[in-house]
CSV table of C-alpha atoms and ligand atoms in Angstrom, one decimal:
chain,number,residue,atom,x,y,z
A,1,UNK,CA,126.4,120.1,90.4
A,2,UNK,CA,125.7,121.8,93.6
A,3,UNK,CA,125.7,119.6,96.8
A,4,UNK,CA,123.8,120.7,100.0
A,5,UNK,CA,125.6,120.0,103.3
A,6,UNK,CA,122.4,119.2,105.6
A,7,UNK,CA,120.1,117.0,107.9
A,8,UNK,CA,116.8,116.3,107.9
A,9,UNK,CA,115.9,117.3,111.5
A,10,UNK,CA,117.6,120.8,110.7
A,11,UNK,CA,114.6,123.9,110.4
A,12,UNK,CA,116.9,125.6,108.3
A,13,UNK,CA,117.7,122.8,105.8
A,14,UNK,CA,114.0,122.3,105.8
A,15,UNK,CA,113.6,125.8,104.5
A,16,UNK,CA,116.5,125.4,101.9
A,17,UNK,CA,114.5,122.0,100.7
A,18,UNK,CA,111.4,123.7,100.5
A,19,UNK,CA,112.6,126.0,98.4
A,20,UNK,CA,113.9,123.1,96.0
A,21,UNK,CA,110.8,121.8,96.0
A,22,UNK,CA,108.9,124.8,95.9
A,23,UNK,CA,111.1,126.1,92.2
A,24,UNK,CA,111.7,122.8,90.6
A,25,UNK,CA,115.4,122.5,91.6
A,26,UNK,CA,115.8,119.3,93.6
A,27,UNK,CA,117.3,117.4,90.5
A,28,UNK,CA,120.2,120.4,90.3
A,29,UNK,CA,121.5,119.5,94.5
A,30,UNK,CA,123.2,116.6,95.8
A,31,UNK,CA,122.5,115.8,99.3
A,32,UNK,CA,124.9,115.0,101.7
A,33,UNK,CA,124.1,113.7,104.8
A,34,UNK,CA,126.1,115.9,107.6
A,35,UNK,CA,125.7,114.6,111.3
A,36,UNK,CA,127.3,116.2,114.5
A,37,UNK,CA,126.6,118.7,117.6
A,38,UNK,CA,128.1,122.4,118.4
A,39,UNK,CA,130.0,119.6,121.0
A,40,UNK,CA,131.0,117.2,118.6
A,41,UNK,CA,131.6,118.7,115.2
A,42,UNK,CA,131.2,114.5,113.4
A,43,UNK,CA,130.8,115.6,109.7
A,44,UNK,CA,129.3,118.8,109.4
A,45,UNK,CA,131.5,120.8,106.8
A,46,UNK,CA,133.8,122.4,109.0
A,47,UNK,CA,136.6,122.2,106.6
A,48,UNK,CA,134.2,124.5,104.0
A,49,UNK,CA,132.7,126.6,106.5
A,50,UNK,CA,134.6,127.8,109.5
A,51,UNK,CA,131.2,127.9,111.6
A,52,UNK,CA,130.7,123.9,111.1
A,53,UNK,CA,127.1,124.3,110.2
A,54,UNK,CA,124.2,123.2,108.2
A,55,UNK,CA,123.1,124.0,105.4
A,56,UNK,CA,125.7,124.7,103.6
A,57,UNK,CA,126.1,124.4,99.8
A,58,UNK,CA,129.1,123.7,97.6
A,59,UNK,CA,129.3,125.5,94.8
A,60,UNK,CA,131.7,124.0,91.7
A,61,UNK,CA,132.2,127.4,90.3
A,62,UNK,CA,131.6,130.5,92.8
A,63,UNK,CA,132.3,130.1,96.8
A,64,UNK,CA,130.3,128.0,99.4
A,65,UNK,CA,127.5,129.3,100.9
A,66,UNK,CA,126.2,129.6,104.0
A,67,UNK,CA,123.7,130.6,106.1
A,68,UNK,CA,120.3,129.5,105.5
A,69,UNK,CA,119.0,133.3,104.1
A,70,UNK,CA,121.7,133.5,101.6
A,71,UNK,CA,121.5,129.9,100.2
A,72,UNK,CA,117.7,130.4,99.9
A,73,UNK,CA,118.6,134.2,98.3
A,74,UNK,CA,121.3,132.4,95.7
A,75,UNK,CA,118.3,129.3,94.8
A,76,UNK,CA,115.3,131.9,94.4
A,77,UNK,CA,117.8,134.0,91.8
A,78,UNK,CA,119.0,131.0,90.1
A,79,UNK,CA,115.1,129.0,89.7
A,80,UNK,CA,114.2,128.8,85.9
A,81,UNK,CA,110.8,128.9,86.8
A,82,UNK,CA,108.0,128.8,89.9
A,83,UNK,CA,107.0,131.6,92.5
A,84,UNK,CA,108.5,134.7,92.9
A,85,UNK,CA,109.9,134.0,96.7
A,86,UNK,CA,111.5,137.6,96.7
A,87,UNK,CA,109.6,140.3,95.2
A,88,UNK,CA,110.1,143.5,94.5
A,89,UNK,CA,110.3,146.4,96.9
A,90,UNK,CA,108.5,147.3,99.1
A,91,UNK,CA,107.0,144.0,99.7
A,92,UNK,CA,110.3,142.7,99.6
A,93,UNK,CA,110.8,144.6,103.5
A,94,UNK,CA,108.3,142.7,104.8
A,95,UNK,CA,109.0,139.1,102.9
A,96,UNK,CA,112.5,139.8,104.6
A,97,UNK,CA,111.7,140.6,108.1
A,98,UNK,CA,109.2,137.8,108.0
A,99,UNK,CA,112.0,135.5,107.1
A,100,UNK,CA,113.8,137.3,110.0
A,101,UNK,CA,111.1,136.7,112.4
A,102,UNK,CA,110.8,132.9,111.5
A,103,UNK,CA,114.8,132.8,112.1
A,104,UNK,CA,114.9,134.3,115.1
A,105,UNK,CA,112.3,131.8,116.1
A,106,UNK,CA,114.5,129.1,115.4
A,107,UNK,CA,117.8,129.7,116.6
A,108,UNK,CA,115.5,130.4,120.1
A,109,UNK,CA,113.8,126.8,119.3
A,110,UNK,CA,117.9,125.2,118.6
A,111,UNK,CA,119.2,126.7,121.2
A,112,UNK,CA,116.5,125.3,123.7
A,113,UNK,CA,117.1,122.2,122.5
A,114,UNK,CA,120.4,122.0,122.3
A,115,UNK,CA,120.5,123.1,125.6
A,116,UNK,CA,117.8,120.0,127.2
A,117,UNK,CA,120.0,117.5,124.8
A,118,UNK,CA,123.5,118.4,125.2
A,119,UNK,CA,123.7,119.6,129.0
A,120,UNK,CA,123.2,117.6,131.8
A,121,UNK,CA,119.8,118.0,133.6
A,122,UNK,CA,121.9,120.2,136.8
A,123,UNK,CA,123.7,122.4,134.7
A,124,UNK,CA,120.4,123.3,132.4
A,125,UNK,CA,119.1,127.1,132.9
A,126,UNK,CA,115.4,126.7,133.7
A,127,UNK,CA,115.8,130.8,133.8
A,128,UNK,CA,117.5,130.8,130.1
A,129,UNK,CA,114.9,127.9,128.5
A,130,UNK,CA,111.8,130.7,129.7
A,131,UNK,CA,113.3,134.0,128.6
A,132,UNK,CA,114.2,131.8,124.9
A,133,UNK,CA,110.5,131.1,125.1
A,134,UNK,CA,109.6,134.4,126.0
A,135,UNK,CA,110.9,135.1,122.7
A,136,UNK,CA,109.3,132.4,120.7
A,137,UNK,CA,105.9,133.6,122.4
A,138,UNK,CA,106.0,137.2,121.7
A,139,UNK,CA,107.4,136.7,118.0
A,140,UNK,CA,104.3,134.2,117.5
A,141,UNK,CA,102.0,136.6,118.6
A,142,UNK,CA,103.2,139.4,116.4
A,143,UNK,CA,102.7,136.8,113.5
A,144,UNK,CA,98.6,136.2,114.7
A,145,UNK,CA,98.4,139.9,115.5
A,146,UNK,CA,100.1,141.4,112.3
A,147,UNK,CA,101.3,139.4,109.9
A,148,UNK,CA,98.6,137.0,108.5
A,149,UNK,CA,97.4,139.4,106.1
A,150,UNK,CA,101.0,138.8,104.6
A,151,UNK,CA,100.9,134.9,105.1
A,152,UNK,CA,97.5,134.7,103.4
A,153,UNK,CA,99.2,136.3,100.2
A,154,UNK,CA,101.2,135.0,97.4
A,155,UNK,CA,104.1,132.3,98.6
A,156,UNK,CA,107.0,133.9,99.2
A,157,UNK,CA,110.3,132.4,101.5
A,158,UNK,CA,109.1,134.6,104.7
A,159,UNK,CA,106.1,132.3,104.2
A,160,UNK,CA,108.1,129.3,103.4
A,161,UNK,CA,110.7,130.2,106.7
A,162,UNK,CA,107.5,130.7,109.2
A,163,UNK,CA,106.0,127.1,108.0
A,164,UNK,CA,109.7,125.6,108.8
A,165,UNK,CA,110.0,127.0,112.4
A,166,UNK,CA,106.1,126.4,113.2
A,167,UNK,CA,107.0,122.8,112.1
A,168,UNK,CA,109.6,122.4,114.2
A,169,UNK,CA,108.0,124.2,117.4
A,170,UNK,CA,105.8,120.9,116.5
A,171,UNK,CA,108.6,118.7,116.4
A,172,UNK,CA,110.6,119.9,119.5
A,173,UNK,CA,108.9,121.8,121.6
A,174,UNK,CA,105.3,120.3,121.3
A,175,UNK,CA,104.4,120.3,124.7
A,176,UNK,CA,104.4,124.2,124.8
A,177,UNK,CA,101.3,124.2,122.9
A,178,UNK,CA,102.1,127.2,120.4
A,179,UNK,CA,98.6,127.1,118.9
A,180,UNK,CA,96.9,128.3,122.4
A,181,UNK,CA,95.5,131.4,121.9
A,182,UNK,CA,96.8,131.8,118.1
A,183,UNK,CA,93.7,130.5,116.3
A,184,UNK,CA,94.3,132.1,112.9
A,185,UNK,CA,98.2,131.4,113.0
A,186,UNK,CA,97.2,127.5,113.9
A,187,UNK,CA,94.8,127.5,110.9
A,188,UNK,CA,97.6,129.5,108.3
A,189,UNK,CA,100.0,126.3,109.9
A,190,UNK,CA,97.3,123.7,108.8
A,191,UNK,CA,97.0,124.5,105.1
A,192,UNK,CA,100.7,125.2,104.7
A,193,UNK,CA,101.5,121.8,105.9
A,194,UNK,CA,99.4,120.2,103.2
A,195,UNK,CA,101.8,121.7,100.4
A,196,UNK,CA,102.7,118.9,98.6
A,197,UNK,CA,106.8,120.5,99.8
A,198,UNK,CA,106.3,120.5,102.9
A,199,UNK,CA,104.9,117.4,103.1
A,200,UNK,CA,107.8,115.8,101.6
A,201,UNK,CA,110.1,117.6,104.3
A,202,UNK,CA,108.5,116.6,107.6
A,203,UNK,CA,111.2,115.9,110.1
A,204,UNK,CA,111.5,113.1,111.8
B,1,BEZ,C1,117.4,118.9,115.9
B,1,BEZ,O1,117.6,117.7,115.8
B,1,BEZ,O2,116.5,119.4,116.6
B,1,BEZ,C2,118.3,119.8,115.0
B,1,BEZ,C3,119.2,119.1,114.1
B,1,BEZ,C4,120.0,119.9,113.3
B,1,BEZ,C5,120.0,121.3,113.4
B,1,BEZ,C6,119.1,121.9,114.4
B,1,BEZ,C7,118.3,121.1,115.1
């Protein structure tokens, strides 16, 4: 049995979840609850993986794996059945620099939060917060300006990773109002939502 290191507030266990949803594998993963901060490690897996974070998944006959892109890489080969979440090159390129782009987005989206609920309010950088959002806001206008031809195609985990970090722009960063000015990523975001996985994954 595999068992998946994680938290339900986590974007990138979302996307692993997702995924388990997505291929039919959820009944193959145990899920073990893994709570702690980059300050205070609490249980998160540092003893299986030196970085201390989540996801990370135990594997009974191979090594553990970790980060996010390769557990979702090692599920998507392994699913006996459902959508092809990697295809072939050269659509492959552009499924994986999606998934990049939704990453990126995220560790921008941690880190601002991290940095709102882990420092104290005088030692916060109001100058590092913007230039993080700076890169949240140009990486979500590339996706309205290039990408939705590619999010309006077959599933795939770029898709899958860009639903994740929209949701969680939603969940922790809501007042920035990412949907201003981004009508056709806002309207991608409200069908995607309805998937019957990503309801089942909502944070909160
Ligand atoms: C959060 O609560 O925002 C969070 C939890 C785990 C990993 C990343 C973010």
């Amino acid at each position: 049995m595999l068992t998946l290191h994680q938290s339900p507030a986590s974007p990138f266990v979302r996307k692993v979840v997702v995924l388990l949803h997505e291929t039919g594998q959820l009944g193959e993963v145990t899920l073990k609850q893994a709570t702690g901060t980059p300050l205070e490690p609490g249980s998160l897996p540092v003893d299986i993986n030196p970085l201390g974070k989540i996801p990370t998944l135990e594997r009974p006959d191979g090594c553990t794996l970790y980060d996010s892109r390769v557990i979702c890489r090692y599920l998507a080969e392994r699913a006996p059945k459902g959508p092809r979440l990697y295809p072939e090159a050269p659509r492959l390129w552009e499924v994986l620099t999606l998934e990049a782009t939704a990453e990126g987005i995220l560790d921008a989206a941690v880190g601002m939060r991290y940095e709102v609920a882990l420092r104290p309010e005088e030692r916060q950088s109001s100058e590092w917060l913007e230039a993080q959002w700076a890169k949240i806001a140009r990486s979500l206008d590339a996706l309205e300006s290039r990408w939705m031809g590619h999010l309006a195609g077959p599933l795939c985990m770029g898709q899958i990773a860009t639903g994740c970090a929209l949701g969680y722009l939603d969940f922790r960063h809501d007042a920035r109002n990412w949907r201003q000015g981004r009508p056709a990523l806002a309207d991608w975001q409200a069908r995607f939502a309805e998937r019957p996985s990503m309801k089942a994954t909502v944070p909160g």
